[in-house]
Short mmCIF file of C-alpha atoms and ligand atoms in Angstrom, two decimals:
data_model
loop_
_atom_site.label_atom_id
_atom_site.label_comp_id
_atom_site.label_asym_id
_atom_site.label_seq_id
_atom_site.Cartn_x
_atom_site.Cartn_y
_atom_site.Cartn_z
CA MET X 21 108.42 79.42 110.87
CA ASN X 22 111.79 78.62 112.42
CA PRO X 23 112.06 78.54 116.20
CA LEU X 24 113.41 81.67 117.85
CA GLY X 25 117.00 81.48 119.03
CA PRO X 26 119.63 83.53 120.81
CA GLN X 27 120.12 85.84 117.82
CA HIS X 28 116.44 86.85 118.06
CA VAL X 29 116.85 87.58 121.76
CA ARG X 30 119.83 89.83 120.92
CA GLU X 31 117.72 91.61 118.34
CA LEU X 32 114.89 92.13 120.84
CA ILE X 33 117.35 93.55 123.38
CA ARG X 34 118.69 95.89 120.70
CA PHE X 35 115.14 97.05 119.91
CA VAL X 36 114.38 97.60 123.59
CA GLY X 37 117.63 99.54 124.01
CA LEU X 38 116.69 101.86 121.14
CA THR X 39 113.15 102.47 122.36
CA ARG X 40 112.14 106.07 123.02
CA THR X 41 108.89 107.46 124.35
CA ARG X 42 108.30 109.38 121.14
CA GLU X 43 109.23 107.72 117.87
CA LEU X 44 108.42 108.31 114.24
CA ASN X 45 106.22 105.81 112.45
CA CYS X 46 106.95 104.51 108.95
CA SER X 47 105.03 107.16 107.05
CA GLU X 48 106.62 110.00 109.05
CA CYS X 49 109.98 108.41 108.31
CA ARG X 50 109.15 108.21 104.60
CA ASP X 51 108.10 111.87 104.48
CA ALA X 52 111.64 112.94 105.43
CA ALA X 53 113.66 110.09 103.89
CA GLY X 54 114.39 112.09 100.73
CA GLU X 55 115.80 115.00 102.68
CA LEU X 56 117.94 112.67 104.82
CA ALA X 57 119.26 110.82 101.77
CA GLU X 58 120.19 114.03 99.96
CA ARG X 59 121.89 115.53 103.00
CA ARG X 60 123.81 112.36 103.81
CA LEU X 61 124.98 112.07 100.22
CA ALA X 62 126.10 115.69 100.30
CA GLY X 63 127.82 115.21 103.67
CA LEU X 64 125.67 117.89 105.26
CA PRO X 65 124.86 118.00 108.98
CA LEU X 66 121.53 116.64 110.20
CA ASP X 67 119.12 118.39 112.51
CA GLU X 68 117.12 116.77 115.29
CA ALA X 69 114.20 115.94 112.99
CA LEU X 70 116.48 114.00 110.65
CA GLU X 71 118.21 112.33 113.58
CA ARG X 72 114.78 110.95 114.51
CA VAL X 73 114.43 109.58 110.99
CA GLU X 74 117.79 107.80 111.43
CA HIS X 75 116.53 106.44 114.75
CA HIS X 76 113.46 104.96 113.05
CA LEU X 77 115.70 103.38 110.41
CA GLN X 78 117.64 101.57 113.15
CA LEU X 79 114.38 100.02 114.35
CA CYS X 80 112.66 99.35 111.04
CA PRO X 81 114.13 96.91 108.51
CA GLU X 82 111.52 97.78 105.90
CA CYS X 83 112.15 101.53 105.95
CA THR X 84 115.89 100.73 105.91
CA GLU X 85 115.46 98.56 102.82
CA GLU X 86 113.60 101.38 101.09
CA PHE X 87 116.06 104.02 102.24
CA ARG X 88 118.99 102.04 100.80
CA ALA X 89 117.12 101.80 97.51
CA LEU X 90 116.54 105.55 97.56
CA GLU X 91 120.22 106.20 98.26
CA ARG X 92 121.11 103.97 95.33
CA ILE X 93 118.77 105.95 93.08
CA LEU X 94 120.38 109.22 94.14
CA ARG X 95 123.84 107.83 93.49
CA GLU X 96 123.11 106.14 90.19
CA ALA X 97 120.22 108.10 88.68
CA PRO X 98 120.43 111.57 90.20
CA MET J 18 132.34 133.19 95.51
CA VAL J 19 129.83 132.69 92.73
CA ILE J 20 128.69 129.16 92.16
CA SER J 21 126.72 128.53 89.06
CA VAL J 22 123.86 126.17 89.63
CA HIS J 23 121.99 124.62 86.78
CA PRO J 24 118.65 126.43 86.54
CA GLY J 25 116.74 123.17 86.22
CA LEU J 26 117.92 122.16 89.65
CA ILE J 27 116.10 124.86 91.52
CA PRO J 28 112.34 124.83 91.65
CA PRO J 29 111.15 128.26 92.78
CA SER J 30 109.55 126.93 95.91
CA ALA J 31 109.34 128.11 99.49
CA ALA J 32 112.36 126.01 100.31
CA GLU J 33 114.52 127.56 97.63
CA SER J 34 117.38 128.49 99.92
CA GLU J 35 117.49 124.93 101.27
CA ILE J 36 117.70 123.49 97.79
CA ILE J 37 120.42 125.88 96.63
CA HIS J 38 122.29 125.01 99.79
CA LEU J 39 122.09 121.34 98.90
CA ALA J 40 123.14 121.90 95.33
CA ILE J 41 126.57 123.29 96.19
CA PRO J 42 128.06 120.23 97.90
CA TYR J 43 126.58 118.07 95.14
CA ALA J 44 128.90 119.79 92.70
CA ARG J 45 131.82 119.28 95.08
CA LEU J 46 131.09 115.62 95.60
CA ASN J 47 131.61 114.91 91.90
CA ILE J 48 128.49 112.82 91.56
CA PRO J 49 127.13 112.43 88.03
CA ALA J 50 125.76 115.63 86.53
CA LEU J 51 122.08 116.30 86.87
CA PRO J 52 120.05 115.90 83.69
CA PRO J 53 119.25 119.07 81.77
CA PRO J 54 116.08 120.90 82.79
CA GLU J 55 114.01 119.87 79.79
CA SER J 56 114.46 116.21 80.68
CA SER J 57 114.28 116.53 84.45
CA GLY J 58 110.99 118.38 84.17
CA PRO J 59 109.15 121.49 85.21
CA ASN J 60 110.69 123.93 87.66
CA ASP J 61 107.69 123.52 89.91
CA TRP J 62 106.62 119.91 89.77
CA PRO J 63 103.72 120.14 92.24
CA GLU J 64 102.22 123.06 90.34
CA ALA J 65 102.65 121.31 86.99
CA LEU J 66 101.05 118.14 88.35
CA ARG J 67 98.12 120.03 89.85
CA ALA J 68 97.41 121.96 86.65
CA PRO J 69 94.36 120.93 84.60
CA ASP J 70 96.60 120.22 81.58
CA ASN J 71 99.04 118.05 83.52
CA GLY J 72 99.34 115.30 80.87
CA ALA J 73 102.93 116.06 79.88
CA ALA J 74 104.11 116.40 83.48
CA VAL J 75 102.41 113.15 84.46
CA ALA J 76 103.98 111.29 81.53
CA LEU J 77 107.40 112.72 82.34
CA LEU J 78 107.07 111.82 86.01
CA ARG J 79 106.09 108.25 85.09
CA ALA J 80 109.19 107.96 82.85
CA HIS J 81 111.46 109.34 85.61
CA LEU J 82 110.05 106.97 88.20
CA ALA J 83 110.36 103.97 85.88
CA THR J 84 114.04 104.83 85.27
CA ARG J 85 114.65 105.21 88.97
CA LEU J 86 112.84 102.00 89.89
CA ARG J 87 114.94 100.15 87.31
CA VAL J 88 118.02 101.35 89.19
CA ALA J 89 116.59 100.49 92.61
CA LEU J 90 115.52 97.01 91.53
CA SER J 91 118.34 96.21 89.12
CA ASP J 92 119.79 93.40 91.22
CA ARG J 93 116.46 91.66 91.71
CA SER J 94 115.97 88.83 89.27
CA ASP J 95 112.32 88.42 90.27
CA VAL J 96 111.18 91.75 88.84
CA ALA J 97 110.18 91.96 85.18
CA GLU J 98 110.17 95.11 83.08
CA ALA J 99 106.37 95.04 82.80
CA GLN J 100 106.16 95.04 86.58
CA ILE J 101 108.41 98.11 86.79
CA GLU J 102 106.06 99.92 84.42
CA ASP J 103 103.13 98.90 86.64
CA PHE J 104 104.95 100.13 89.74
CA ALA J 105 105.74 103.44 88.02
CA GLN J 106 102.10 103.88 87.02
CA GLU J 107 100.89 103.07 90.53
CA SER J 108 103.54 105.40 91.98
CA VAL J 109 102.35 108.32 89.85
CA LEU J 110 98.82 107.86 91.20
CA ARG J 111 100.19 107.73 94.75
CA VAL J 112 102.31 110.86 94.21
CA LEU J 113 99.32 112.74 92.78
CA SER J 114 97.18 111.77 95.76
CA GLN J 115 99.88 112.74 98.28
CA LEU J 116 101.22 115.96 96.77
CA GLU J 117 100.40 117.88 99.93
CA ARG J 118 102.86 115.69 101.85
CA PHE J 119 105.77 117.07 99.80
CA ALA J 120 107.27 119.72 102.06
CA GLY J 121 109.90 120.98 99.62
CA ARG J 122 112.77 119.90 101.84
CA SER J 123 114.28 117.66 99.18
CA ARG J 124 114.18 117.79 95.42
CA PHE J 125 110.76 116.80 94.19
CA LEU J 126 111.99 113.77 92.24
CA THR J 127 113.80 112.51 95.34
CA TRP J 128 110.57 112.65 97.30
CA ALA J 129 108.60 111.07 94.45
CA SER J 130 111.24 108.32 94.27
CA SER J 131 110.76 107.55 97.96
CA VAL J 132 107.04 107.14 97.26
CA ALA J 133 107.78 104.89 94.26
CA VAL J 134 110.23 102.74 96.22
CA ASN J 135 107.58 102.25 98.90
CA VAL J 136 104.96 101.26 96.32
CA ALA J 137 107.32 98.73 94.71
CA PHE J 138 108.78 97.20 97.88
CA THR J 139 105.40 96.93 99.58
CA GLU J 140 104.14 94.91 96.64
CA LEU J 141 107.30 92.77 96.42
CA ARG J 142 107.14 92.04 100.15
CA ARG J 143 103.73 90.46 99.67
CA LYS J 144 105.53 87.60 97.94
CA ARG J 145 107.55 87.05 101.09
CA TRP J 146 104.50 86.56 103.30
CA GLN J 147 105.10 83.42 105.26
CA ASP J 148 102.63 80.64 105.78
CA VAL J 149 101.96 81.36 109.42
CA SER J 150 98.87 81.77 111.59
CA LEU J 151 98.18 84.11 114.47
CA ASP J 152 97.86 81.04 116.73
CA ALA J 153 101.39 79.96 115.79
CA LEU J 154 102.70 83.44 116.59
CA VAL J 155 100.86 83.53 119.90
CA GLU J 156 102.28 80.14 120.79
CA ALA J 157 105.80 81.23 119.87
CA GLY J 158 105.18 84.33 121.98
CA GLU J 159 104.45 82.17 125.03
CA GLN J 160 107.65 80.24 124.36
CA LEU J 161 109.62 83.46 124.05
CA ALA J 162 109.28 84.08 127.77
CA ASN J 163 110.12 80.50 128.67
CA GLU J 164 112.21 78.21 126.51
CA THR J 165 113.72 80.76 124.14
CA LEU J 166 115.22 82.99 126.78
CA ALA J 167 116.03 80.10 129.12
CA GLN J 168 118.02 78.39 126.35
CA ASP J 169 120.17 81.41 125.65
CA PRO J 170 123.73 80.12 125.78
CA ALA J 171 124.90 83.45 127.14
CA SER J 172 122.92 82.86 130.34
CA GLY J 173 125.23 82.74 133.30
CA ASP J 174 128.22 84.00 131.32
CA GLU J 175 128.28 87.19 133.18
CA GLU J 176 126.26 88.87 135.89
CA ASP J 177 124.91 91.72 133.74
CA ARG J 178 123.76 89.40 131.01
CA THR J 179 122.12 86.99 133.41
CA ARG J 180 120.20 89.78 135.16
CA LEU J 181 119.19 91.32 131.86
CA LEU J 182 117.90 88.05 130.44
CA GLU J 183 116.08 87.15 133.64
CA SER J 184 114.39 90.56 133.83
CA LEU J 185 113.52 90.45 130.16
CA ARG J 186 111.98 87.00 130.57
CA GLU J 187 109.95 88.28 133.50
CA ALA J 188 108.90 91.41 131.60
CA ILE J 189 107.76 89.44 128.56
CA ALA J 190 105.77 87.08 130.79
CA THR J 191 104.14 89.71 132.99
CA ARG J 192 104.06 93.07 131.18
CA LEU J 193 102.95 92.10 127.69
CA THR J 194 99.65 90.91 126.27
CA GLY J 195 99.50 87.79 124.13
CA ARG J 196 99.02 89.98 121.05
CA GLN J 197 102.07 92.04 121.90
CA ARG J 198 104.17 88.90 122.34
CA ALA J 199 102.82 87.55 119.04
CA ALA J 200 103.64 90.80 117.23
CA ILE J 201 107.16 90.81 118.64
CA VAL J 202 107.69 87.24 117.46
CA GLY J 203 106.45 88.22 114.00
CA GLU J 204 108.87 91.13 113.92
CA LEU J 205 111.80 89.00 115.11
CA GLN J 206 110.93 86.34 112.53
CA GLY J 207 111.20 88.96 109.81
CA LEU J 208 107.57 88.79 108.75
CA PRO J 209 106.63 91.72 106.52
CA PHE J 210 104.99 94.35 108.72
CA ASP J 211 101.84 94.31 106.58
CA GLN J 212 101.52 90.59 107.28
CA ILE J 213 101.76 91.21 111.03
CA VAL J 214 99.09 93.90 110.63
CA SER J 215 96.90 91.46 108.72
CA LEU J 216 97.38 88.61 111.21
CA LEU J 217 96.46 90.93 114.06
CA GLY J 218 93.43 92.09 112.09
CA THR J 219 94.29 95.74 112.63
CA ASN J 220 95.83 98.68 110.76
CA ARG J 221 99.44 99.82 110.45
CA ASN J 222 99.19 102.63 113.00
CA ALA J 223 97.58 100.44 115.62
CA ALA J 224 100.09 97.64 115.03
CA TYR J 225 102.98 100.07 115.26
CA LYS J 226 101.59 101.43 118.52
CA LEU J 227 101.10 97.92 119.89
CA LEU J 228 104.75 97.09 119.19
CA HIS J 229 106.00 100.43 120.47
CA ASP J 230 103.99 100.08 123.68
CA ALA J 231 105.44 96.59 124.09
CA ARG J 232 109.03 97.78 123.73
CA LEU J 233 108.34 100.65 126.12
CA ALA J 234 106.84 98.26 128.69
CA LEU J 235 109.88 95.99 128.44
CA ARG J 236 112.21 98.92 128.76
CA ARG J 237 110.38 100.29 131.82
CA HIS J 238 110.42 96.90 133.49
CA LEU J 239 114.17 96.60 132.96
CA SER J 240 114.65 100.12 134.25
CA ASP J 241 112.54 99.36 137.35
CA ALA J 242 114.72 96.30 137.91
CA GLY J 243 117.73 98.60 138.05
CA ILE J 244 119.13 97.68 134.66
CA SER J 245 120.66 100.73 133.06
CA ALA J 246 120.21 101.86 129.47
CA GLU J 247 123.96 101.38 129.12
CA THR J 248 123.72 97.74 130.19
CA ILE J 249 120.87 97.12 127.74
CA ARG J 250 122.97 98.62 124.96
CA THR J 251 126.24 96.92 125.76
CA ALA J 252 125.55 93.60 127.49
CA PHE J 253 125.29 91.74 124.18
CA ALA J 254 126.92 94.20 121.85
CA PRO J 255 129.28 92.41 119.51
ZN1 LIG R 11 109.48 102.04 109.16
#
């Protein structure tokens, strides 16, 4: 494990800045990821529920990794 | 204006209007054409998968998910074809056990793909588990409040930054438990979340809550210290 440095402190501050009282967890995010990916790809507006999914993605590298993979699937194997 | 939509695109579900709505901009966006209905599958996937004679639907779903996982994992040299078949098989079982979670707000195969991607990436992340103990995380958590923040080269650059770092250091030291500090260190180190869960000896929901409570506590402390949300967002923004 490498020691923590200034870049980790920046990341922590970013996380703290994004924190809301009510947030989605990973499985709630996953439930709506397909809808978000389809609507983003189609350039359609997002409602508040999908905005909360985007908020979770900003905080969660693992859901982001999976969401990017899903977007790739929709683009390349629709 | 009449827009012809391929019949295979529209499962006759409760969310039909939503799906038709989505289909129109797809045509405008000039993305590759959708496969014909006989290859994309039944009009009502959940019904076909729940039916007693679901063999054909299950086999078709497995083939679709394998194709899609090949796309999602195509730039990973560490994934063999046999593994993709295993992931697809595992994904089908997961989809079948979670059918009630499909709310019909996306196409079924999109939702099933999100399940498959989660199955595959969760397994692949296990390979990235680092050789680290809870004690090491706890120790790094203690350092977070002391050396790590004290060493930040931005300290003293600017009044806002200095106050923010000082309050954050104080908040980490006084508002968090050792486990919360350890979990934060794990997250910042990029440990797979399942590994953090395992090190803490808990479950995903409890670990997520522990981290969320920690971020909330830090945020409240900063707020009590008079540091605005704007300052938190912008003090170190690139
Ligand atoms: Zn997540």
